[in-house]
Structure formats: C-alpha cells, structure tokens
CSV table of C-alpha atoms in Angstrom, one decimal:
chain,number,residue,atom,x,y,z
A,1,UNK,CA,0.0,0.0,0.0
A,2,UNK,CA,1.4,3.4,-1.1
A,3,UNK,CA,0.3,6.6,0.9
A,4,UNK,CA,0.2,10.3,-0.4
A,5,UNK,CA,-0.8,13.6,1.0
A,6,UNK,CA,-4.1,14.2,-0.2
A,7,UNK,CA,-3.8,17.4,-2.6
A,8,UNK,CA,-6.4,19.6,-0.9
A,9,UNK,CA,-5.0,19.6,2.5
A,10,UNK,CA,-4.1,22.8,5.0
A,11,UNK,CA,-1.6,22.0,8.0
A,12,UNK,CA,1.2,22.7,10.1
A,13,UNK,CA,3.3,20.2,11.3
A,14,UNK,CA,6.0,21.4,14.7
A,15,UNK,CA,7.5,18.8,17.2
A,16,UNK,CA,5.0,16.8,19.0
A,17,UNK,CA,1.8,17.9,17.3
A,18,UNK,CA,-0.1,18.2,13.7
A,19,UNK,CA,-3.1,19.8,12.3
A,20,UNK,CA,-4.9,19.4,9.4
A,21,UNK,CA,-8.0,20.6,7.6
A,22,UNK,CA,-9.3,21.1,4.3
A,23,UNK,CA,-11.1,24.1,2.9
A,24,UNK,CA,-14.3,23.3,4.4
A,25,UNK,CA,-13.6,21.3,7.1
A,26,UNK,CA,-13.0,21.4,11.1
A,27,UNK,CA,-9.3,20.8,11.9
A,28,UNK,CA,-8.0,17.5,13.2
A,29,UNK,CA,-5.6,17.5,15.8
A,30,UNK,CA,-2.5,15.3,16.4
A,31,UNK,CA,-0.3,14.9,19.1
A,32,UNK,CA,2.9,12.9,19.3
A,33,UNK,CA,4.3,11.3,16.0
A,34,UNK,CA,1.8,12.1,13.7
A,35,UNK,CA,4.1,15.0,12.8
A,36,UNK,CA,7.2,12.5,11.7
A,37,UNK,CA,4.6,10.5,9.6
A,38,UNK,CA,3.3,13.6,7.9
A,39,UNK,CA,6.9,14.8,7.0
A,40,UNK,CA,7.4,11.0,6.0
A,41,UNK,CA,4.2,11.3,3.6
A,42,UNK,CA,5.6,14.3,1.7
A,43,UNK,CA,6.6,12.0,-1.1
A,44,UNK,CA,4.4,8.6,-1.6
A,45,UNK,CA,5.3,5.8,0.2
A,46,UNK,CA,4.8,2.6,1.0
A,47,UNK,CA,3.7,1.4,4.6
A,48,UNK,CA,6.6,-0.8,5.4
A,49,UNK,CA,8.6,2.6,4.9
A,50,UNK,CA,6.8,4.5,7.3
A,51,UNK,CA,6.7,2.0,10.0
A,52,UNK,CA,10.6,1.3,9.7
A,53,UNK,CA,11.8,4.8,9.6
A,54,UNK,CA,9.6,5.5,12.9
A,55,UNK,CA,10.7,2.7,14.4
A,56,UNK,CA,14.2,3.5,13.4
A,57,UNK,CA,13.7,7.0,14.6
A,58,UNK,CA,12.1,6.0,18.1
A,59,UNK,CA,15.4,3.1,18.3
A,60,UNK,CA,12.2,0.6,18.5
A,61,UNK,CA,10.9,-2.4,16.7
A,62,UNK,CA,7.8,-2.6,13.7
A,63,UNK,CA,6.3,-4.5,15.4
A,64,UNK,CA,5.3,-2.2,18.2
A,65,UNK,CA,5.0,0.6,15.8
A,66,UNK,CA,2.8,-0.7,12.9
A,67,UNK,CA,0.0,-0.7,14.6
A,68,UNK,CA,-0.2,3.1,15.7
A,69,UNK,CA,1.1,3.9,12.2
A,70,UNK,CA,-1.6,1.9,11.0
A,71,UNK,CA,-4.6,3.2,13.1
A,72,UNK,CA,-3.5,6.8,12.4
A,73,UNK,CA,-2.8,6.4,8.4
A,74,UNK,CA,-6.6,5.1,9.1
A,75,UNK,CA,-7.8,8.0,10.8
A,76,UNK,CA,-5.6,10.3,7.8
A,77,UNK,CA,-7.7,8.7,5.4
A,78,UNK,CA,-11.0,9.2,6.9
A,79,UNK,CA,-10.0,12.7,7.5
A,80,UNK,CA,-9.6,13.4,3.4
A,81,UNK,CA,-5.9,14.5,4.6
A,82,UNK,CA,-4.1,11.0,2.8
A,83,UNK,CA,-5.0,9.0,-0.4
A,84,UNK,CA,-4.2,5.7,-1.0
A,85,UNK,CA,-2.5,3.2,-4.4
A,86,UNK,CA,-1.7,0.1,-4.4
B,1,UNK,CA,20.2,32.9,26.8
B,2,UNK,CA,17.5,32.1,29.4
B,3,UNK,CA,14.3,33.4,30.4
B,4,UNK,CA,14.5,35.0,33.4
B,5,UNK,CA,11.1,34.4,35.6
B,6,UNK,CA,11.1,38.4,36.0
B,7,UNK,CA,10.5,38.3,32.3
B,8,UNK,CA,7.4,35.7,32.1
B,9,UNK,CA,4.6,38.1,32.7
B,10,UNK,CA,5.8,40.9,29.9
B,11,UNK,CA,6.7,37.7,27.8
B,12,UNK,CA,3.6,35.9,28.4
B,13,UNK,CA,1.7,39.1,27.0
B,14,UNK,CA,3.5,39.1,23.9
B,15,UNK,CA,2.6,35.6,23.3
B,16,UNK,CA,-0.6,35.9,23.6
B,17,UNK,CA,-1.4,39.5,21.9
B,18,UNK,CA,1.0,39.7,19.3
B,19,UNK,CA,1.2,35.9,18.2
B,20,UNK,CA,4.9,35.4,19.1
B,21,UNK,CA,4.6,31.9,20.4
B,22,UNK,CA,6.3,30.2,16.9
B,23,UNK,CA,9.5,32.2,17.3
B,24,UNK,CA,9.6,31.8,21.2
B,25,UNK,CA,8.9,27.7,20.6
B,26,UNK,CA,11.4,27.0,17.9
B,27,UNK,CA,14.0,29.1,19.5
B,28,UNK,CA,13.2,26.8,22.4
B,29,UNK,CA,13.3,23.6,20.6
B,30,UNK,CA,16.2,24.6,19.4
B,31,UNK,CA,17.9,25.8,21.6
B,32,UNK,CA,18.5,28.9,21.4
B,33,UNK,CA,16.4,29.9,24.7
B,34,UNK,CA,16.4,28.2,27.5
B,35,UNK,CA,13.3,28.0,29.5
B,36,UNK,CA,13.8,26.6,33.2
B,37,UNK,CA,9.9,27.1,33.8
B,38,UNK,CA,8.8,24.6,33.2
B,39,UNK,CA,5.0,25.2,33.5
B,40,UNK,CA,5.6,28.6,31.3
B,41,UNK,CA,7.4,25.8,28.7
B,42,UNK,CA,3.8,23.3,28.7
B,43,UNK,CA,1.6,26.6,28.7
B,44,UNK,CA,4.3,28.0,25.4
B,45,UNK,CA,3.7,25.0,23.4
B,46,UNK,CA,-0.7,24.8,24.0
B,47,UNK,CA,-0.3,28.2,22.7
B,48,UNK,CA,1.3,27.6,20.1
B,49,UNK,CA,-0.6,24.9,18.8
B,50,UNK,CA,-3.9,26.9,19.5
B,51,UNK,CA,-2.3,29.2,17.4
B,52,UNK,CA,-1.7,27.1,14.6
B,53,UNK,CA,-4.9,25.5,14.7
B,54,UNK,CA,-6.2,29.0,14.1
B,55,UNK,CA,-4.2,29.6,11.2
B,56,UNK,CA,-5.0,26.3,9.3
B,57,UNK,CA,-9.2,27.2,10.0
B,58,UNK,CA,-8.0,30.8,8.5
B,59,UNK,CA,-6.2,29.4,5.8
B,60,UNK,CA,-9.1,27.2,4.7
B,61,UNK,CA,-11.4,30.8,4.8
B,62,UNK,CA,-8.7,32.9,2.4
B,63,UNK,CA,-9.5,29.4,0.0
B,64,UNK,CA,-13.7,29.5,0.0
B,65,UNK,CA,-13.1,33.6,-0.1
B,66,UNK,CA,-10.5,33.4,-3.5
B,67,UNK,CA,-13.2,30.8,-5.0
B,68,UNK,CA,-15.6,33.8,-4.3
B,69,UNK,CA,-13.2,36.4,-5.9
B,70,UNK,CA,-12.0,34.6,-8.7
B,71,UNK,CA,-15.5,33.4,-10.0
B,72,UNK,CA,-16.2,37.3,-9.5
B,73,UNK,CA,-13.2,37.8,-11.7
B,74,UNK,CA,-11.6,40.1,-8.9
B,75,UNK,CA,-8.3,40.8,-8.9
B,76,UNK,CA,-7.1,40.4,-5.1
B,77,UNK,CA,-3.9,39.6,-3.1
B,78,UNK,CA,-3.3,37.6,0.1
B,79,UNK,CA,-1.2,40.1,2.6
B,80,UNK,CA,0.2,40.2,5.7
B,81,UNK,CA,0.0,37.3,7.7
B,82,UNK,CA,-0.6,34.3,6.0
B,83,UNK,CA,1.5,35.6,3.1
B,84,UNK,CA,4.6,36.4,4.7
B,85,UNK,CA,4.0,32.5,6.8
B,86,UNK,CA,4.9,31.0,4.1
B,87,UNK,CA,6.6,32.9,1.4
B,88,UNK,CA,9.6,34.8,4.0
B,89,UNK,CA,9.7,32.5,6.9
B,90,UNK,CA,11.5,29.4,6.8
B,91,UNK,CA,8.6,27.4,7.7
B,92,UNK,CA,5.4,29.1,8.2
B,93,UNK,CA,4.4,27.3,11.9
B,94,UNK,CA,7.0,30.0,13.3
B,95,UNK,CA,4.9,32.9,11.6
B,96,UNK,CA,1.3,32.8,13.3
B,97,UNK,CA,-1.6,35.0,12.3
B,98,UNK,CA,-5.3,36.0,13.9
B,99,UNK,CA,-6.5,37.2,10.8
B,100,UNK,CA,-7.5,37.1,7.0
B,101,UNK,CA,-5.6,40.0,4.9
B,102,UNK,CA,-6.6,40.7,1.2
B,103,UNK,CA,-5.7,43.7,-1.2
B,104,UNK,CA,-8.5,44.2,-3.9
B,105,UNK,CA,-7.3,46.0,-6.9
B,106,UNK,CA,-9.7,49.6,-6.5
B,107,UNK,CA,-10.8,48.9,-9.7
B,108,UNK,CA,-12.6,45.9,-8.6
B,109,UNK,CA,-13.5,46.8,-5.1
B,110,UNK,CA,-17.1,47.1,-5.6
B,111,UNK,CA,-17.8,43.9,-6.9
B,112,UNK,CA,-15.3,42.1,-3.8
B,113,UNK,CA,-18.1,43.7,-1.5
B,114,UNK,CA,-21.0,42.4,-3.6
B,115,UNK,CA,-19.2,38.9,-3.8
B,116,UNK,CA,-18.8,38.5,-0.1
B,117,UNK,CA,-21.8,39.8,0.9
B,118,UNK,CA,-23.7,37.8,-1.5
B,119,UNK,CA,-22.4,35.1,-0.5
B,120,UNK,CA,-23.3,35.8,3.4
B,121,UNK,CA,-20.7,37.5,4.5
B,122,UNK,CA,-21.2,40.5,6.6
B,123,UNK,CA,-19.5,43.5,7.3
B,124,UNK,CA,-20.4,44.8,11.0
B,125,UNK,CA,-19.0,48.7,10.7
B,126,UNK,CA,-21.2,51.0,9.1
B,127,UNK,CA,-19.3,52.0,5.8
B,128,UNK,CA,-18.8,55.6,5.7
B,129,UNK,CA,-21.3,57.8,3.5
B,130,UNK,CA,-20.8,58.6,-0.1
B,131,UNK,CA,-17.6,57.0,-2.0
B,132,UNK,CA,-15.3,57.7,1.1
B,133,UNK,CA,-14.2,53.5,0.9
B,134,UNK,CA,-12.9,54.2,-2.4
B,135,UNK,CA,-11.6,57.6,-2.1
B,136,UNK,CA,-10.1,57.6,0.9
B,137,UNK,CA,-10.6,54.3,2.9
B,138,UNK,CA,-8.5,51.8,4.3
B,139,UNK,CA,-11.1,48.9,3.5
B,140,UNK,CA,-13.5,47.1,5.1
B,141,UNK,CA,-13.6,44.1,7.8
B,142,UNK,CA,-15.9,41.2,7.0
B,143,UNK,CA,-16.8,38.4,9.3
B,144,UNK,CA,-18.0,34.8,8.6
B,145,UNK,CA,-21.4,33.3,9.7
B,146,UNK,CA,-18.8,31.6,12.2
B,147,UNK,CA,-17.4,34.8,13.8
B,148,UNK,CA,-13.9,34.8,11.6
B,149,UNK,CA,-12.6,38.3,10.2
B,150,UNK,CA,-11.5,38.8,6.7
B,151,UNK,CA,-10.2,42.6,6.2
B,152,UNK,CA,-10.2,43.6,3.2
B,153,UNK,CA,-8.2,46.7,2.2
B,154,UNK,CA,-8.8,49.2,-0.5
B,155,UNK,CA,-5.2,50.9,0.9
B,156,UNK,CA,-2.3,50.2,3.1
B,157,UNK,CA,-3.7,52.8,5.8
B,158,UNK,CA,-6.0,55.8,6.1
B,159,UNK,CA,-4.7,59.5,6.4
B,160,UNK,CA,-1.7,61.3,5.3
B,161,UNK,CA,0.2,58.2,3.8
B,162,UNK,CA,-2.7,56.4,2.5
B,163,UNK,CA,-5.0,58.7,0.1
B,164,UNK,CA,-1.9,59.3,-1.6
B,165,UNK,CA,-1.4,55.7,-2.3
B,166,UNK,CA,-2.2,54.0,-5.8
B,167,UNK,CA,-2.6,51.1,-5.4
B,168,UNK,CA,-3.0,50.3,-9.0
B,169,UNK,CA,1.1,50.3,-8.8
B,170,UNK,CA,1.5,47.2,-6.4
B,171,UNK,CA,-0.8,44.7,-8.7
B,172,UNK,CA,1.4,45.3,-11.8
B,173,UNK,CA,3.5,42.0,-10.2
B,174,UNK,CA,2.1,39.6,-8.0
B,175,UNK,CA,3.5,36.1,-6.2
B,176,UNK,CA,2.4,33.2,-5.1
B,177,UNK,CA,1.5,30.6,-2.5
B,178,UNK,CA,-0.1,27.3,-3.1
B,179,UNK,CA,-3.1,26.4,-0.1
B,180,UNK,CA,-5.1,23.1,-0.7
B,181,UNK,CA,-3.7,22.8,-3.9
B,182,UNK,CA,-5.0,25.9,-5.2
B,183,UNK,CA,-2.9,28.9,-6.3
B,184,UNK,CA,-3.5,32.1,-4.0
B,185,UNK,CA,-1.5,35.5,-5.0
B,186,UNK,CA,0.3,37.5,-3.2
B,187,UNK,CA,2.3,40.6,-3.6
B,188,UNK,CA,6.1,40.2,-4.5
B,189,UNK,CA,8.9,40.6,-2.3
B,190,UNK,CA,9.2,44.0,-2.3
B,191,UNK,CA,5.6,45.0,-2.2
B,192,UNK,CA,4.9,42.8,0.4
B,193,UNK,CA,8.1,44.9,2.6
B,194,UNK,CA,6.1,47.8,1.8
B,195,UNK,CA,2.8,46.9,3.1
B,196,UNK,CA,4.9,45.2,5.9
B,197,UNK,CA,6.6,49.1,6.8
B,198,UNK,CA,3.0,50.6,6.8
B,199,UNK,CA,1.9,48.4,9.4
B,200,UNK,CA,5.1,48.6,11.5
B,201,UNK,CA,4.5,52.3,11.2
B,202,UNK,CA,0.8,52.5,11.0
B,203,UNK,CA,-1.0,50.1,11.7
B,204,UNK,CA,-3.3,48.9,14.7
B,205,UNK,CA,-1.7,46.4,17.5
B,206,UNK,CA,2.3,46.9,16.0
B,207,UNK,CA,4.3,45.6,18.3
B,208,UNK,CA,7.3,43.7,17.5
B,209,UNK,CA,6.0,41.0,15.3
B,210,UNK,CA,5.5,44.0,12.4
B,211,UNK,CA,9.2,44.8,12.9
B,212,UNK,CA,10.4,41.4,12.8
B,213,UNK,CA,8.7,40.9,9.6
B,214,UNK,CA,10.5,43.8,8.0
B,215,UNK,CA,13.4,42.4,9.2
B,216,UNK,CA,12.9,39.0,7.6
B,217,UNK,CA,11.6,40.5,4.3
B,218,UNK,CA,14.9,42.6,4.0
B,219,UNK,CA,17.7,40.1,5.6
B,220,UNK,CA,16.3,37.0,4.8
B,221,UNK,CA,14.0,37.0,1.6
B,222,UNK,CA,16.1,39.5,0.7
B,223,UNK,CA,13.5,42.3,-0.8
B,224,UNK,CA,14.4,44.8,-3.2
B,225,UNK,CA,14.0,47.4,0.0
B,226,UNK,CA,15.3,49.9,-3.2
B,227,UNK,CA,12.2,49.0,-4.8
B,228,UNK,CA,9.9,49.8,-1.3
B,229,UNK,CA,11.4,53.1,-1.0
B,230,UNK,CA,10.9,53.5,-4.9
B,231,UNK,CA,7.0,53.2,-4.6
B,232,UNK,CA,6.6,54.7,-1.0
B,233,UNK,CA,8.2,58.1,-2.9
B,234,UNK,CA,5.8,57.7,-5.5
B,235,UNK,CA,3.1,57.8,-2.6
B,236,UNK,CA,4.8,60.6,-0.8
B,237,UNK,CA,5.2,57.7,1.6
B,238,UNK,CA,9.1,57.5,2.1
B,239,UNK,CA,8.7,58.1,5.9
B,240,UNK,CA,6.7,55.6,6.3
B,241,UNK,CA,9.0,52.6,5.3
B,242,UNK,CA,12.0,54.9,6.8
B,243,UNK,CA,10.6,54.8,10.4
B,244,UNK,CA,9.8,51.1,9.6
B,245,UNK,CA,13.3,50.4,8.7
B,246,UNK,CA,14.6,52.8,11.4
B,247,UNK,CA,12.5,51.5,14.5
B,248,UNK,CA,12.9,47.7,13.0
B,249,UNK,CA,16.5,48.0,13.2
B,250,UNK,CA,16.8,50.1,16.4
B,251,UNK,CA,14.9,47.5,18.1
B,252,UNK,CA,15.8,44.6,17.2
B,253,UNK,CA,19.4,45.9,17.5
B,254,UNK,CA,20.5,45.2,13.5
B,255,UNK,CA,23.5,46.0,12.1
B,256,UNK,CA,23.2,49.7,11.5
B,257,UNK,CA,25.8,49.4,8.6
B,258,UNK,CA,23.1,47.9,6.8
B,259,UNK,CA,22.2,50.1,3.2
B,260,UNK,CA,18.7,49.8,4.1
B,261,UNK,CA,19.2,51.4,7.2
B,262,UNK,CA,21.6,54.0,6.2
B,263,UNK,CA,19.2,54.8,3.7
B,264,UNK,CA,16.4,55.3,6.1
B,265,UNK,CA,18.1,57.6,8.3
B,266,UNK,CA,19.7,59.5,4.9
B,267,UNK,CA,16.3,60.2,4.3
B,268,UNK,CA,14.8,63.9,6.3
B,269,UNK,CA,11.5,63.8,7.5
B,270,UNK,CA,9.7,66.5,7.8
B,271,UNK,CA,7.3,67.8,10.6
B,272,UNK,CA,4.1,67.5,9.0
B,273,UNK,CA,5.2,63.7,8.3
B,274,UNK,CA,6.7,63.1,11.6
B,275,UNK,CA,3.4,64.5,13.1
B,276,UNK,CA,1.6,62.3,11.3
B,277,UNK,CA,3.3,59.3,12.2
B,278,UNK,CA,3.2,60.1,16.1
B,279,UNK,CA,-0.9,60.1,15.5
B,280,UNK,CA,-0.4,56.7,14.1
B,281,UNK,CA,2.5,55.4,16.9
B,282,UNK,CA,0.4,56.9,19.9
B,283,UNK,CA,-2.5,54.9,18.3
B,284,UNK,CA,-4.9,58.0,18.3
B,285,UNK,CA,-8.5,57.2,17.5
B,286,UNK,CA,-9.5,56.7,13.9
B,287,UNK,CA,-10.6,60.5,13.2
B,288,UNK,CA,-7.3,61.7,14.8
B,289,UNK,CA,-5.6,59.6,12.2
B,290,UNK,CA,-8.0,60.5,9.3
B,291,UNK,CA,-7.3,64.0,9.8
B,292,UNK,CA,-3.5,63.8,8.9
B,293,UNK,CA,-4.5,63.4,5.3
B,294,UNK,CA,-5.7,67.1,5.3
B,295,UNK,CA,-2.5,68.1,3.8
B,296,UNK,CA,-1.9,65.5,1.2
B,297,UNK,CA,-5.0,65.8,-0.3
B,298,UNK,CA,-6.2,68.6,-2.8
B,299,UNK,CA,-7.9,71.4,-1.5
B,300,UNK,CA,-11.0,71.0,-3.5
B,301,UNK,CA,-11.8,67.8,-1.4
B,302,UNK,CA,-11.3,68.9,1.3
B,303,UNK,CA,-14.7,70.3,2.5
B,304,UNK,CA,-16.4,66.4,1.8
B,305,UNK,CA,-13.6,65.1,3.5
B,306,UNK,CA,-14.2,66.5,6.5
B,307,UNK,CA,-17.9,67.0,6.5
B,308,UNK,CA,-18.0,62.9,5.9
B,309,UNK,CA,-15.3,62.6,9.2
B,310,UNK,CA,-17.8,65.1,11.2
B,311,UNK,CA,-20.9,62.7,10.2
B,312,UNK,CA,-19.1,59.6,11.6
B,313,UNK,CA,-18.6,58.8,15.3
B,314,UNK,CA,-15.6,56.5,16.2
C-alpha cells in the first residue's frame, strides 16, 4: 500500500503535534508522532517505509510501531488528509 | 540565553497578543532559549498549537473567499500574515496569524463587496457615507457566519500616507502561495516589505512581530527594500518605510551598517510627516488619524472630506 498527501489539504506540522483541515472542514488535531509521519508522507510511500523509519527513529521495533502507524494512516484517510494506491 | 522568571509576565503578553509563540517555541526547541519554567514551557507549546490550529481554520477561509473572488473575476492579493508564513519565513508554523488580509485591486472593489456579501458574509461597521471607501478608505472588515474576520483593504492605511497611495502600482506584479492545492496571490517581495513598513509604522496592534517581519523580508527573503522606498516616494510615503526600517533596526538591534538602514536615516522627514506618524504610533482614535490626510490631499476635497469625518462617530 502506497500513501500520499491528499492534494487539498491545510496543515502545520511542529514537534510533538499536527493539524490538518481542508477548505471546508474542522481541523484534526494530532499529538505525538503524527508529525514525523506527515513529513514522511511528503513523497508517496509505502507502509513498510513508514513503520521502519519510525521505528528506526524512536530506536524501536515494527512490530510495536505498525500498529499506531496503522490506526493513524486510518484516521488520515478518513480525514480526506491521505490517499491511497496500491 | 535564558528566560528570566522576572520576564514571564511581559513575555507571556507578547505571546498571547501579538502571536509570538512560533518564534519563542522554535527558538526553544532549538535551543537557542532556554526555559527553566517549566509550567511557562507546557503553557508555550498549548499556545502555540492553538495558534496554529487558528491559522489552518483561517487558511481554509482565504480558500472558500478566492473561489468567491476569482469566479467574480476580482483581482485580489493575500497580505500580511498568512503571506509572509509561508513565502519569507522558513517554515510558516513559526509565523502565526489571527487574521485574514486581502488587497482588492480599486478597480474591482465594488464587486469584492458584492461577492462577499452575496455570499453571506457581513460587514459589522457602518461604511462611511458617499464613496469615502474608495476615495479615501483603508477597506472594510468582514466576518463569517462563524465569527472569523477577513479585512479587506482598499489601501495600506487611512490619512496622510494612505489617500496618496495607488494602489494600482502594487498589482502590476504579484507572487504566489499554493493552499489546498489551489494557487493564491500575493504581492512580490518588495511590495509585500512595503505593506509590511505601513503596518510597523501605521497600523493597529504593531508591536514587534510588524518589525520582525521587516526584518525578515529585507535580511532573509532579501527584498528589493530599493524597490519599497521606490513606490513609497511615489506615494509621498518615504517616511513611512524609513521609520519602519529605522525602528525595525533600532529594536531589534541590527546591524546599523546595513544600506537599508543607512538609507532610512539619509532620508529627512519632515514635521508635517513626523506629526503624522506620532498620530499613528500613539495609536490616536481613527478621526485623529483620518485628519493627517488634510495636507496631502487637494484642497477642493477637502470640505467632503471633512464634512464625511464630522458625520461619523468613532
């Protein structure tokens, strides 16, 4: 599964915390890592690649990271903020 | 450098009223401040993201509004704020705004009005009688069904500096910045340093976020400051982006070798303009401010001019 940001998205991303929103929508707030995997998702990739690199960067396994990565690519999608191919 | 807890309360302040949390927070994260409070650090960062949770809801407004404008076939900048965010900072979660900024070309002000208030938007303030928007005003504010504020400016500022303004001058090039996906113009570099001076000179609420973007427009995005002082002669406006330069630089303690500041202070200003500007600084009510255009503005308009200023109440 490849991920992309969705093309009509509004955010900032800082340290620790994310918001999104589109033009006619109310913001969506993420703390924590959701940051990382947005600057991760600035170019498509696939979802082995984001779960690696944040395990890499937290010095952690996949296995403990897929499934947050996976629940919150889930919640991106709902959101209209990700698309995905593949 | 650290902050000192004798320092919180003024800092705080600044935070909160002129939307400095960004540069506080990333000079934080990295390093560059240290912030032993640790309480002061939690309440920093909320801020901050409140802050930039306003900007994104904002953002989304300046999108529906240019989908408004452009299918009215109005020609319109994004200013200020959200502008400067992301085309002079170096990522645009340092630069927060409160506000929606657009410049409408005057020849297409009256059909900006009609779009927005067509499509529901309202303006609150009672527009002054006659033509006195187009003639001499600084704009109009607009607000949402959901309480946000879009101002929309005819000029860069009422009075002295502003009715001799044309504004024609700063649409003949334009810039842009791309917000979900759709392409939203701005002024270029240097126009966007001149609107930047009149608000550090004249404008509402200018504390040192206004001189800090001057600052970034001429040492970072490197505008044509040339080009600034080239248009604000046109205007009879020189003073205006020389006090910007000179207080920007004073108070942020710049390099005073800087051409941009040497050629602010090269630059004489003159009484009637100095007086002017001290309306503005001491942030006199809006007649007070009105009045300075008295002497820029032909003699034959005078008598409207004022008789319009007598009819309204501030």
């Amino acid at each position: 599964m490849i991920w992309s940001r969705a093309g009509n998205v509004l955010w900032r991303s800082v340290p620790g915390y994310l918001v999104l929103a589109t033009d006619g929508g109310t913001p969506s707030e993420v703390f924590g890592s959701g940051s990382e995997v947005w600057e991760l998702l600035q170019h498509p990739v696939e979802t082995e690649a984001l779960v690696t690199a944040l395990a890499e960067a937290y010095s952690t396994t996949v296995e403990l990271v897929r499934p947050a990565v996976e629940r919150l690519l889930e919640q991106l999608l709902a959101g209209g903020y990700v698309e995905q191919t593949g | 450098m650290a902050l000192q807890a004798d320092e919180v309360t003024t800092v705080s302040h600044l935070l909160q009223y002129d939307s400095l949390s960004g540069f506080l927070a990333v000079a934080a994260i990295d390093s560059a401040v240290s912030i032993p409070d640790e309480a002061f650090l939690a309440g920093l960062m909320d801020l901050w993201h409140q802050q930039l949770r306003a900007c994104v809801i904002l953002e989304a407004l300046v999108v529906r509004v240019a989908t408004l404008l452009d299918d009215a076939a109005v020609e319109w900048r994004l200013t200020k704020g959200a502008a400067v965010a992301h085309l002079d900072y170096p990522n645009p979660a340092v630069r927060t705004f409160g506000d929606v900024d657009l410049v409408v070309h005057p020849a297409h002000w009256d059909a900006a009005i009609e779009a927005l208030l067509a499509s529901g938007y309202t303006r609150p303030a009672r527009a002054l009688p006659g033509d006195y928007d187009d003639r001499y005003g600084k704009g109009a504010t607009f607000t949402t069904p959901d309480g946000l504020e879009i101002d929309l400016h005819r000029r860069f500022a009422i009075g002295r500096f502003g009715v001799t303004s044309r504004m024609e001058q700063v649409f003949e090039s334009r810039d842009s910045v791309v917000l979900a996906g759709r392409s939203i113009p701005t002024f270029c570099a240097s126009d966007r340093l001149l609107h930047a001076c009149y608000h550090a000179s004249l404008g509402g609420y200018r504390y040192l976020r206004a001189l800090r973007d001057v600052a970034q427009l001429i040492l970072v995005t490197g505008a044509d400051w040339a080009d600034a002082f080239s248009v604000a002669r046109d205007w009879r406006a020189e003073p205006v982006v020389a006090s910007a330069i000179i207080e920007c630089w004073q108070r942020l303690q710049l390099d005073t070798a800087h051409p941009a500041y040497q050629r602010a202070i090269a630059r004489p200003i003159s009484r009637a303009d100095l007086r002017a500007l001290e309306v503005f600084r001491t942030e006199r009510p809006f007649r007070a401010k009105a009045l300075t255009a008295i002497g820029a503005m032909p003699v034959l308009d005078v008598p409207r001019y004022l008789w319009t200023l007598v009819s309204h109440r501030d």
